[in-house]
PDB file of C-alpha atoms in Angstrom:
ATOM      1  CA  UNK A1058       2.279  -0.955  -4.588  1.00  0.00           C
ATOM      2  CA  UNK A1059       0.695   2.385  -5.267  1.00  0.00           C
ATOM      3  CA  UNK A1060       0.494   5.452  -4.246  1.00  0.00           C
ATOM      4  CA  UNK A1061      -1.189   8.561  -5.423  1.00  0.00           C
ATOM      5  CA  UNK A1062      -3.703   8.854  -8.716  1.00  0.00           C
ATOM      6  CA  UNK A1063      -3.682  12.011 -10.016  1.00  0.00           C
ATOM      7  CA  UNK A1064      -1.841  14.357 -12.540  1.00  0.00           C
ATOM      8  CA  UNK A1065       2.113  13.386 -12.483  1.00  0.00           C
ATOM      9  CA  UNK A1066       3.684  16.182 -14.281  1.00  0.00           C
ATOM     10  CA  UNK A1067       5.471  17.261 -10.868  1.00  0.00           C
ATOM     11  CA  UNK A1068       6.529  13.941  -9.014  1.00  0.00           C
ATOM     12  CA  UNK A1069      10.407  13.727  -7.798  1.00  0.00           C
ATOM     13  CA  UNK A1070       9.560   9.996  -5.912  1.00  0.00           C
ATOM     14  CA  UNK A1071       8.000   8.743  -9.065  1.00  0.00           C
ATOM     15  CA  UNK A1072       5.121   7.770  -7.121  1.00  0.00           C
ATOM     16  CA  UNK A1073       1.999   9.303  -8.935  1.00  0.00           C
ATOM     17  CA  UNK A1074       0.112   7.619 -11.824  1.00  0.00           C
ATOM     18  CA  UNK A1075      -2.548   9.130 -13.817  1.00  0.00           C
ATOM     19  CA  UNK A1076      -5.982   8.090 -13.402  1.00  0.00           C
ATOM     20  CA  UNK A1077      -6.031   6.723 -16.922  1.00  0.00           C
ATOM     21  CA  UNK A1078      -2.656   4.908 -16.292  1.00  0.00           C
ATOM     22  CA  UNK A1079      -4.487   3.208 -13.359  1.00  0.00           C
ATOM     23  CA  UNK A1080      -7.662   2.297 -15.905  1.00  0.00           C
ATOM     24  CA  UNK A1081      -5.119   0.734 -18.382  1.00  0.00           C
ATOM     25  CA  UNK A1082      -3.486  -1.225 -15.097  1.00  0.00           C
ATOM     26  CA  UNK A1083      -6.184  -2.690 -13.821  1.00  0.00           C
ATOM     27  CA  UNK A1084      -7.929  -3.133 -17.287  1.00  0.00           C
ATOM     28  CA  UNK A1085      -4.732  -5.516 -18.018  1.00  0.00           C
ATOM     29  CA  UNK A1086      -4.949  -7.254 -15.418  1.00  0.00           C
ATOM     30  CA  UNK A1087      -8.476  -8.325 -16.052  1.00  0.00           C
ATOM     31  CA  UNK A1088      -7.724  -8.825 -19.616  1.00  0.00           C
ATOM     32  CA  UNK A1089      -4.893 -11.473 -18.528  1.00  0.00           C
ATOM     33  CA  UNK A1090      -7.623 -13.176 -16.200  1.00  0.00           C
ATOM     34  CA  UNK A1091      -6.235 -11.674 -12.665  1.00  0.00           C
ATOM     35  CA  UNK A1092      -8.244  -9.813 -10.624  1.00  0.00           C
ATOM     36  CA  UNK A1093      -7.082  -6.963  -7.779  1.00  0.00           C
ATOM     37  CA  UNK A1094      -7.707  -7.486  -4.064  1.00  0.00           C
ATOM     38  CA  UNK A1095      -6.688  -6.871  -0.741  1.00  0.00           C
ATOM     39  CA  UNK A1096      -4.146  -8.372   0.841  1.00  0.00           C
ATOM     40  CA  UNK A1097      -6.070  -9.639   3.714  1.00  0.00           C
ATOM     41  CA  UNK A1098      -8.699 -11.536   0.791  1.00  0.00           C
ATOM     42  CA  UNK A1099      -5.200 -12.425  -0.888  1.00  0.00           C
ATOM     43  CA  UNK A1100      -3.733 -13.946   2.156  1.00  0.00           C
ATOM     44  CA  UNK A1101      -7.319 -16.194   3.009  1.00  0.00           C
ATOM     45  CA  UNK A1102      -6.951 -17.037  -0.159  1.00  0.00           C
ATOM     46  CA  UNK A1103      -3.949 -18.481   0.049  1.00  0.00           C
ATOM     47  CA  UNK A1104      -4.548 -20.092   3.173  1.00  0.00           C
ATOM     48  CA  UNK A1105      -7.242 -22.093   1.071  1.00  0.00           C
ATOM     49  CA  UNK A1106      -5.221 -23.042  -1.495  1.00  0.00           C
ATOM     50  CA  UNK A1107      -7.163 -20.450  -3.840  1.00  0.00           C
ATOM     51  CA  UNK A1108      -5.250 -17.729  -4.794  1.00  0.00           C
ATOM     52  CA  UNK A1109      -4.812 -18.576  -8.393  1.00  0.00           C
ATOM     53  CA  UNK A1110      -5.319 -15.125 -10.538  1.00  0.00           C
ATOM     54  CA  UNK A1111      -5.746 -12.663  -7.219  1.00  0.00           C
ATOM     55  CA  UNK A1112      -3.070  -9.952  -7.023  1.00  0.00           C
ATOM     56  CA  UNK A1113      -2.920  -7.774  -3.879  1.00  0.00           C
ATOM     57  CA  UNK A1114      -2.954  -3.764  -4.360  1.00  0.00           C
ATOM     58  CA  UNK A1115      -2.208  -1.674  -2.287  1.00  0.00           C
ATOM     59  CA  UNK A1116      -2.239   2.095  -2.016  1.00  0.00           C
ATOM     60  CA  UNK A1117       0.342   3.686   0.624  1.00  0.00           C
ATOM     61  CA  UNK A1118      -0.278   7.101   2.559  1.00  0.00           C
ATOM     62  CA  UNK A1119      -3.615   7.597   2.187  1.00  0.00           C
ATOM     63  CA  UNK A1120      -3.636  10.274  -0.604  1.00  0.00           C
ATOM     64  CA  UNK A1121      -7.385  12.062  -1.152  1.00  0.00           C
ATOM     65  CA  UNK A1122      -6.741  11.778  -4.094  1.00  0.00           C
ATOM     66  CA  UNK A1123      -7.415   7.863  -3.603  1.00  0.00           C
ATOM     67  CA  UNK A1124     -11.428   8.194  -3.660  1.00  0.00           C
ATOM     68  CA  UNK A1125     -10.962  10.620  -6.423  1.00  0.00           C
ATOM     69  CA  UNK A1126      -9.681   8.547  -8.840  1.00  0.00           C
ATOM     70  CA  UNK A1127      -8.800   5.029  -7.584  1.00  0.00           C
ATOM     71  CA  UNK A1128     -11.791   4.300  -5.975  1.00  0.00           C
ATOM     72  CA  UNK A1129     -14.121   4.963  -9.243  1.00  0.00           C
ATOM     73  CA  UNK A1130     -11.643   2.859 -11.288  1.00  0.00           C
ATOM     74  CA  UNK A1131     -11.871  -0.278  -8.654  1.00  0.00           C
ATOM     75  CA  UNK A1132     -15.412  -0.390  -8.800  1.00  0.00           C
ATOM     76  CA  UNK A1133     -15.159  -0.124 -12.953  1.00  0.00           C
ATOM     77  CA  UNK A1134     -12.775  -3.187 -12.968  1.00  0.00           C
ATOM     78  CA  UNK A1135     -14.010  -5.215  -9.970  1.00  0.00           C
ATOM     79  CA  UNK A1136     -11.105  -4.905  -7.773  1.00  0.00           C
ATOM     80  CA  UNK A1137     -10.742  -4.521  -4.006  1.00  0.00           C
ATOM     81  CA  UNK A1138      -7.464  -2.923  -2.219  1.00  0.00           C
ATOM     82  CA  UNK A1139      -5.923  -2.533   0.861  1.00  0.00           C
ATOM     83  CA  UNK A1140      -5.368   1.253   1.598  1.00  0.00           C
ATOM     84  CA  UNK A1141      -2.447   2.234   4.216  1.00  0.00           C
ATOM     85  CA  UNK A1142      -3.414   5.438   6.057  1.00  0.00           C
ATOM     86  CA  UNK A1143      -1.707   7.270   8.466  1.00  0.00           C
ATOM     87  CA  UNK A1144      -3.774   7.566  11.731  1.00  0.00           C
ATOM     88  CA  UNK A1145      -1.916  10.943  12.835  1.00  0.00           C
ATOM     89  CA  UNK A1146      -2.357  12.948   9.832  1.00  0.00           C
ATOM     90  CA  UNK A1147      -5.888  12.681   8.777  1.00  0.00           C
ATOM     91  CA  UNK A1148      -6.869  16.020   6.368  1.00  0.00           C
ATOM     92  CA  UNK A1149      -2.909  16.776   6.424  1.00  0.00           C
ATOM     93  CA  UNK A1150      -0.867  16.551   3.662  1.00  0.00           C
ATOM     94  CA  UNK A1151       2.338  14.659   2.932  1.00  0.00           C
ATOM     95  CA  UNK A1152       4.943  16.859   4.911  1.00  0.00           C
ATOM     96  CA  UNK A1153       7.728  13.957   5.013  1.00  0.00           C
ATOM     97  CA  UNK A1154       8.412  14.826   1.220  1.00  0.00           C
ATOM     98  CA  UNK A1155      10.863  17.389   1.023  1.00  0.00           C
ATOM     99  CA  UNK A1156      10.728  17.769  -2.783  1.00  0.00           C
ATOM    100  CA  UNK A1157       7.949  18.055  -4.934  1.00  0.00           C
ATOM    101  CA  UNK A1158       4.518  19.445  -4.231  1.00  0.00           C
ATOM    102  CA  UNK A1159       1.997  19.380  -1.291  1.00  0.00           C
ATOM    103  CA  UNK A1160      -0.387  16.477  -1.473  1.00  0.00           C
ATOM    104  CA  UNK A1161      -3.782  15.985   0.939  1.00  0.00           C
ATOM    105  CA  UNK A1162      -4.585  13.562   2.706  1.00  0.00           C
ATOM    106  CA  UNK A1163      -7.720  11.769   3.423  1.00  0.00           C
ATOM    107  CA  UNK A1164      -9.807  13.307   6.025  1.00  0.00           C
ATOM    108  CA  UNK A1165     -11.536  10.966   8.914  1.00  0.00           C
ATOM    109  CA  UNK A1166     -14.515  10.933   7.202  1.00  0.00           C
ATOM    110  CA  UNK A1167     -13.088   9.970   3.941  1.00  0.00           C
ATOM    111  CA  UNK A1168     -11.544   7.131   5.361  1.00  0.00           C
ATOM    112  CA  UNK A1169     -14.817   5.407   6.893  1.00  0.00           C
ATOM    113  CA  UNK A1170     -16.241   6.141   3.276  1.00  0.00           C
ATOM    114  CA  UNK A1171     -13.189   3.744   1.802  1.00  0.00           C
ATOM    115  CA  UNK A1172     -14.096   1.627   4.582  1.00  0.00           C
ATOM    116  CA  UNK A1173     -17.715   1.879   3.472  1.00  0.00           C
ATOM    117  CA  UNK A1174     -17.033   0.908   0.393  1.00  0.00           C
ATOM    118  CA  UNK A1175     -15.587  -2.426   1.141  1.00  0.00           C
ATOM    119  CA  UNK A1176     -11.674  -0.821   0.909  1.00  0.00           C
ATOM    120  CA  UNK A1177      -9.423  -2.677   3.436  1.00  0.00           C
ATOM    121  CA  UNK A1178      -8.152   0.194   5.704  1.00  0.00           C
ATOM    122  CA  UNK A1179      -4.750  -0.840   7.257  1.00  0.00           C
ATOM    123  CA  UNK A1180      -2.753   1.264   9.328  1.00  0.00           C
ATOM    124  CA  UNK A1181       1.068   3.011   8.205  1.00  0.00           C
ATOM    125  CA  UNK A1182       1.781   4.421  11.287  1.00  0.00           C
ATOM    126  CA  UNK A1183       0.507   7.822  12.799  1.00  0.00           C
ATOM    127  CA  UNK A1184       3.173  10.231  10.981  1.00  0.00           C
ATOM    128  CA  UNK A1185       5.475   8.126   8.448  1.00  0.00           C
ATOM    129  CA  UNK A1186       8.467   8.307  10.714  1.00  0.00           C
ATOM    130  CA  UNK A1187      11.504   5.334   9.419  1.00  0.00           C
ATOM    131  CA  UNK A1188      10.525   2.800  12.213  1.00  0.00           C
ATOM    132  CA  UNK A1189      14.344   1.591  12.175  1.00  0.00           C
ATOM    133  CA  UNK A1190      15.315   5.117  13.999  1.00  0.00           C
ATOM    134  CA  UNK A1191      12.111   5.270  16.434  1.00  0.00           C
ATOM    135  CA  UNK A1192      12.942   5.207  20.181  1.00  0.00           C
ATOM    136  CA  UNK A1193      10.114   2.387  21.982  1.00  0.00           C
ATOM    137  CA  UNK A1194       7.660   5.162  23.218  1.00  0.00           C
ATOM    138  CA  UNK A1195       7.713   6.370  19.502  1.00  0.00           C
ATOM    139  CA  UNK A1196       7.358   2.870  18.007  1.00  0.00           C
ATOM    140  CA  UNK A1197       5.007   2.051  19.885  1.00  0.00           C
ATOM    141  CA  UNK A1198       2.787   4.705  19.518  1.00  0.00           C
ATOM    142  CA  UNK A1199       3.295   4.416  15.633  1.00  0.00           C
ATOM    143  CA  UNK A1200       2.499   0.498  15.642  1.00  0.00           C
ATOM    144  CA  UNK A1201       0.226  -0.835  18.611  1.00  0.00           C
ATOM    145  CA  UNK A1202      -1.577   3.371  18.772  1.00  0.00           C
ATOM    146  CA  UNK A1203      -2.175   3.651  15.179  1.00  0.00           C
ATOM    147  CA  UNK A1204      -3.700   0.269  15.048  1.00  0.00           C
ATOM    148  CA  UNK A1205      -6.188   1.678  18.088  1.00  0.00           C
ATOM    149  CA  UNK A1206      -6.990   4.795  16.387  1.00  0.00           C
ATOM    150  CA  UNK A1207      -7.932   3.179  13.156  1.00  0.00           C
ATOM    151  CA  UNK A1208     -10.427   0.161  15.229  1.00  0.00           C
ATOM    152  CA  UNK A1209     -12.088   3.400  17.063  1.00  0.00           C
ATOM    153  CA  UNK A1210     -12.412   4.955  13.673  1.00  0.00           C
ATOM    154  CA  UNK A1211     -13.695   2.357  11.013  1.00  0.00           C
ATOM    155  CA  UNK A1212     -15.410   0.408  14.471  1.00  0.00           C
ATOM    156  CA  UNK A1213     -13.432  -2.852  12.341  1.00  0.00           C
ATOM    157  CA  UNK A1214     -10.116  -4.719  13.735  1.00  0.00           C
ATOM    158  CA  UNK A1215      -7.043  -3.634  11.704  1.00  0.00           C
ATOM    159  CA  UNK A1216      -4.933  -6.480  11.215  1.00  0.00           C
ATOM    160  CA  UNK A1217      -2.466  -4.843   7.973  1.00  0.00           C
ATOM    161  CA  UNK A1218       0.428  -2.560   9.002  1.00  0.00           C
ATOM    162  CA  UNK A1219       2.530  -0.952   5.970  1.00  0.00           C
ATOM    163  CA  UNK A1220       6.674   0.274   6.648  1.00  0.00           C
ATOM    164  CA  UNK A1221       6.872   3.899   5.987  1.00  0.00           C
ATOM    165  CA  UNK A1222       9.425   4.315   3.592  1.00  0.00           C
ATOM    166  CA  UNK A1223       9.802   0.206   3.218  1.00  0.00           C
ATOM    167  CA  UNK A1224      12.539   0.483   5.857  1.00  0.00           C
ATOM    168  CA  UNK A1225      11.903  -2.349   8.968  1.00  0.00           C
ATOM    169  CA  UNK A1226      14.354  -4.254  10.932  1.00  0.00           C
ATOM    170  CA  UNK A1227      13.975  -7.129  13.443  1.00  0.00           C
ATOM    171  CA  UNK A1228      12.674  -4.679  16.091  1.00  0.00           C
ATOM    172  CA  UNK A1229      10.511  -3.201  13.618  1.00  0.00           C
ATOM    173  CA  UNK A1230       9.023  -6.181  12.539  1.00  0.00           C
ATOM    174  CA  UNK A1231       8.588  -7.358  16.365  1.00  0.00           C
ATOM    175  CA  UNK A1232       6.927  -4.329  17.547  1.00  0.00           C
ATOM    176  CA  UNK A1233       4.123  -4.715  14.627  1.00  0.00           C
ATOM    177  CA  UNK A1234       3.849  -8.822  15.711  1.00  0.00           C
ATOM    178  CA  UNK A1235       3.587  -7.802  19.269  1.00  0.00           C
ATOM    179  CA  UNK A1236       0.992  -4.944  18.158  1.00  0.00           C
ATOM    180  CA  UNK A1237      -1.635  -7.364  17.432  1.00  0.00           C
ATOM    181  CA  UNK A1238      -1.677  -7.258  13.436  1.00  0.00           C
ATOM    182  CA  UNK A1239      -2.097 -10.020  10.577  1.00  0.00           C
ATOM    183  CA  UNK A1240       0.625  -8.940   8.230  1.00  0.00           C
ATOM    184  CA  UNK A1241       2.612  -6.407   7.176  1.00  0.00           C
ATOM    185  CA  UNK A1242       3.816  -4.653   4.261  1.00  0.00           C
ATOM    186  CA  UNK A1243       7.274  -4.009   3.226  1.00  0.00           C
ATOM    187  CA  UNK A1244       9.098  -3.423  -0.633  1.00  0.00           C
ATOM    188  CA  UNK A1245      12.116  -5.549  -0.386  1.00  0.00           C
ATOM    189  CA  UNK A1246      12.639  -7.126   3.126  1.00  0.00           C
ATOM    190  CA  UNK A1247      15.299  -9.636   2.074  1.00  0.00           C
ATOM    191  CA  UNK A1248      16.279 -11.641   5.049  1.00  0.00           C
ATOM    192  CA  UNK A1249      13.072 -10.412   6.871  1.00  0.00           C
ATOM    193  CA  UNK A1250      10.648 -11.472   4.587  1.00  0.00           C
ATOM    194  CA  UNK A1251       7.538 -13.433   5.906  1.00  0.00           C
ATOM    195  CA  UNK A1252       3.944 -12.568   6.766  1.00  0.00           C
ATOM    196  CA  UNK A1253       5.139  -9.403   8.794  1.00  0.00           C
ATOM    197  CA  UNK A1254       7.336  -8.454   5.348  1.00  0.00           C
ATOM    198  CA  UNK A1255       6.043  -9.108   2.670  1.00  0.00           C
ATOM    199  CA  UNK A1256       7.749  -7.905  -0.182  1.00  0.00           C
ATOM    200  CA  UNK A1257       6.065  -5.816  -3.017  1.00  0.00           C
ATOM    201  CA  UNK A1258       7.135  -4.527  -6.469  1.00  0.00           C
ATOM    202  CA  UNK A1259       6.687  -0.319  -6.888  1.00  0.00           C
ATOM    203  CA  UNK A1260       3.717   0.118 -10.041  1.00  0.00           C
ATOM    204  CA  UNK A1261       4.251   3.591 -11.535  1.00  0.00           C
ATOM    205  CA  UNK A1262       3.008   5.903 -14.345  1.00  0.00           C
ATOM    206  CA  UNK A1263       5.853   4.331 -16.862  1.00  0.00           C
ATOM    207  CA  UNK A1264       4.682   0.892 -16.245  1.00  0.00           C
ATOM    208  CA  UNK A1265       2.888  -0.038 -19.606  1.00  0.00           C
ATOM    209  CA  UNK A1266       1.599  -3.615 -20.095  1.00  0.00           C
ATOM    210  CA  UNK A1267       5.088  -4.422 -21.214  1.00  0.00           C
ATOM    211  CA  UNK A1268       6.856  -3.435 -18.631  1.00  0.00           C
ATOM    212  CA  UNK A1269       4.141  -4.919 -15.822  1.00  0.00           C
ATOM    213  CA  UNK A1270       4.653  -8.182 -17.345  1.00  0.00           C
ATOM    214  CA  UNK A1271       8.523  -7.958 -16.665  1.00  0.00           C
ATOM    215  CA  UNK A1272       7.918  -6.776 -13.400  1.00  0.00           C
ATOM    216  CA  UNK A1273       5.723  -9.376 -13.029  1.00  0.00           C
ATOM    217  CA  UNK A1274       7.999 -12.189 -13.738  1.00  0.00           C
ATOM    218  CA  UNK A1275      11.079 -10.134 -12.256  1.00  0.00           C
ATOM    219  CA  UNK A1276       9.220 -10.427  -9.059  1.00  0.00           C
ATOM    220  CA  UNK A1277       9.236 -14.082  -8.644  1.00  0.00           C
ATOM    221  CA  UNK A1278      13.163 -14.032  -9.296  1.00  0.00           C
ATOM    222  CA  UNK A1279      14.112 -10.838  -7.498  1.00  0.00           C
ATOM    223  CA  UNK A1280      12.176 -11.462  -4.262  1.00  0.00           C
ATOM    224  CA  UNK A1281      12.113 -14.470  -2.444  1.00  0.00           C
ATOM    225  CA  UNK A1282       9.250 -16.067  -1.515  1.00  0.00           C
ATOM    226  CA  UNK A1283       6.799 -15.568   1.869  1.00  0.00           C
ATOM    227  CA  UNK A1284       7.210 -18.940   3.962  1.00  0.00           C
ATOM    228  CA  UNK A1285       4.614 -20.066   5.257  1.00  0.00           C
ATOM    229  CA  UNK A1286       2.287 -17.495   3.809  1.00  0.00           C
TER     230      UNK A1286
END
C-alpha cells in the first residue's frame, strides 16, 4: 500500500516515499524474483493457481504525483498497479489532511493516461469521507456513483473499490458488494476480511530491504488470510 512519490521532508501521515525509495522497492522485489501487479491480475492469478512471486501494489488517493514518479519507475521494473482515485476530486488536492502540506491530485485526463498505460484504475470513493459514518444517500453515492463516474471516464468496468482511511464495517462492506465491484481494499479488516477486505501492509519511505522483508513475513502472521480468495 502506497501512497504518494515525491519529496518527504514534510509528511505528518508518513505516507510519502521518495522516488528513489520507490526504485530501491521495486528493484528488491525483482531482485528476490517477485514481480508488482494489480490486484485484479493478482486475484486471476490466484484463481488459477498461479500467483507464485506476484505481489499486488497499490497506490491510494490518486496523487499527481503518481505519473510523475511512480509511473516511470513501473515501467523501469516491469510492474503493473492498481491506482485508487477519487472520482469527486479530480485536479483537487488532498483537503481531508488537516496537517501537513497541500498535495494535487490527478486531473481527468491524467487518469485515462494511467489507464492508457495499462494502470488498473479502481475507484476510493468520490471525496474520502470514513464510510462507517456515511448516511445511505452518502454511501451510496461514494460506492455504486463513484464506480459510474470512473466506467464513463476510462470507458472500462471498475471492479476494485479502496476504504478511505481503511475504516469499513459490515454495511460498508455490503454497500461496495451490492455496488457491483470485484474486490475491495482495506489495511487491517480483522473479522471482515475476504475478497471485499482484503487486508494490506502500509510500505513507507523507512522501509529498507530489511525492514520489507519483516513486513513481509509479519504479514502472513499479523493478518489472517483471504478465504476463498
Amino acid at each position: 500500500m502506497y501512497h504518494s512519490v515525491t519529496d518527504c521532508r514534510d509528511d505528518p501521515y508518513g505516507i510519502t516515499v521518495t522516488p528513489a525509495r520507490l526504485d530501491a522497492q521495486l528493484g528488491w522485489l525483482r531482485r528476490r524474483g517477485l514481480r508488482g501487479v494489480s490486484v485484479a491480475e493478482l486475484l486471476a492469478a490466484r484463481a488459477r493457481g498461479a500467483a507464485r512471486g506476484l505481489v499486488g501494489l497499490t497506490f491510494d488517493d490518486g496523487y499527481a504525483d503518481f505519473a510523475d514518479h511512480a509511473l516511470p519507475r513501473l515501467r523501469r521494473w516491469g510492474c503493473g498497479a492498481t491506482l485508487f482515485v477519487l472520482a469527486g476530486r479530480f485536479g483537487g488536492d488532498n483537503a481531508w489532511d488537516p496537517r501537513g502540506p497541500r498535495k494535487p491530485l490527478l486531473t481527468a485526463d491524467g487518469v485515462r493516461r494511467a489507464a492508457a498505460e495499462g494502470v488498473e484504475i479502481g475507484s476510493h470513493g468520490l471525496t474520502h469521507v470514513d464510510l462507517t459514518r456515511a448516511d445511505d444517500d452518502t454511501l451510496r453515492a461514494e460506492t455504486a456513483g463513484s464506480r459510474a463516474r470512473l466506467a464513463d471516464l476510462t470507458g472500462t468496468p471498475v471492479t476494485g473499490f479502496c476504504y478511505p482511511y481503511g475504516t469499513l464495517d459490515a454495511r460498508a462492506v455490503d454497500a461496495v458488494r451490492a455496488a457491483g465491484y470485484g474486490y475491495a481494499c482495506a489495511i487491517d479488516p480483522g473479522p471482515l476480511t475476504g475478497r471485499y477486505a482484503l487486508p494490506r501492509v502500509h510500505i513507507g519511505q523507512r522501509d529498507t530491504a530489511v525492514r520489507l522483508l519483516l513486513k513481509t513475513r509479519l504479514h502472513r502472521l499479523r493478518r489472517r488470510p483471504a478465504a476463498g480468495v
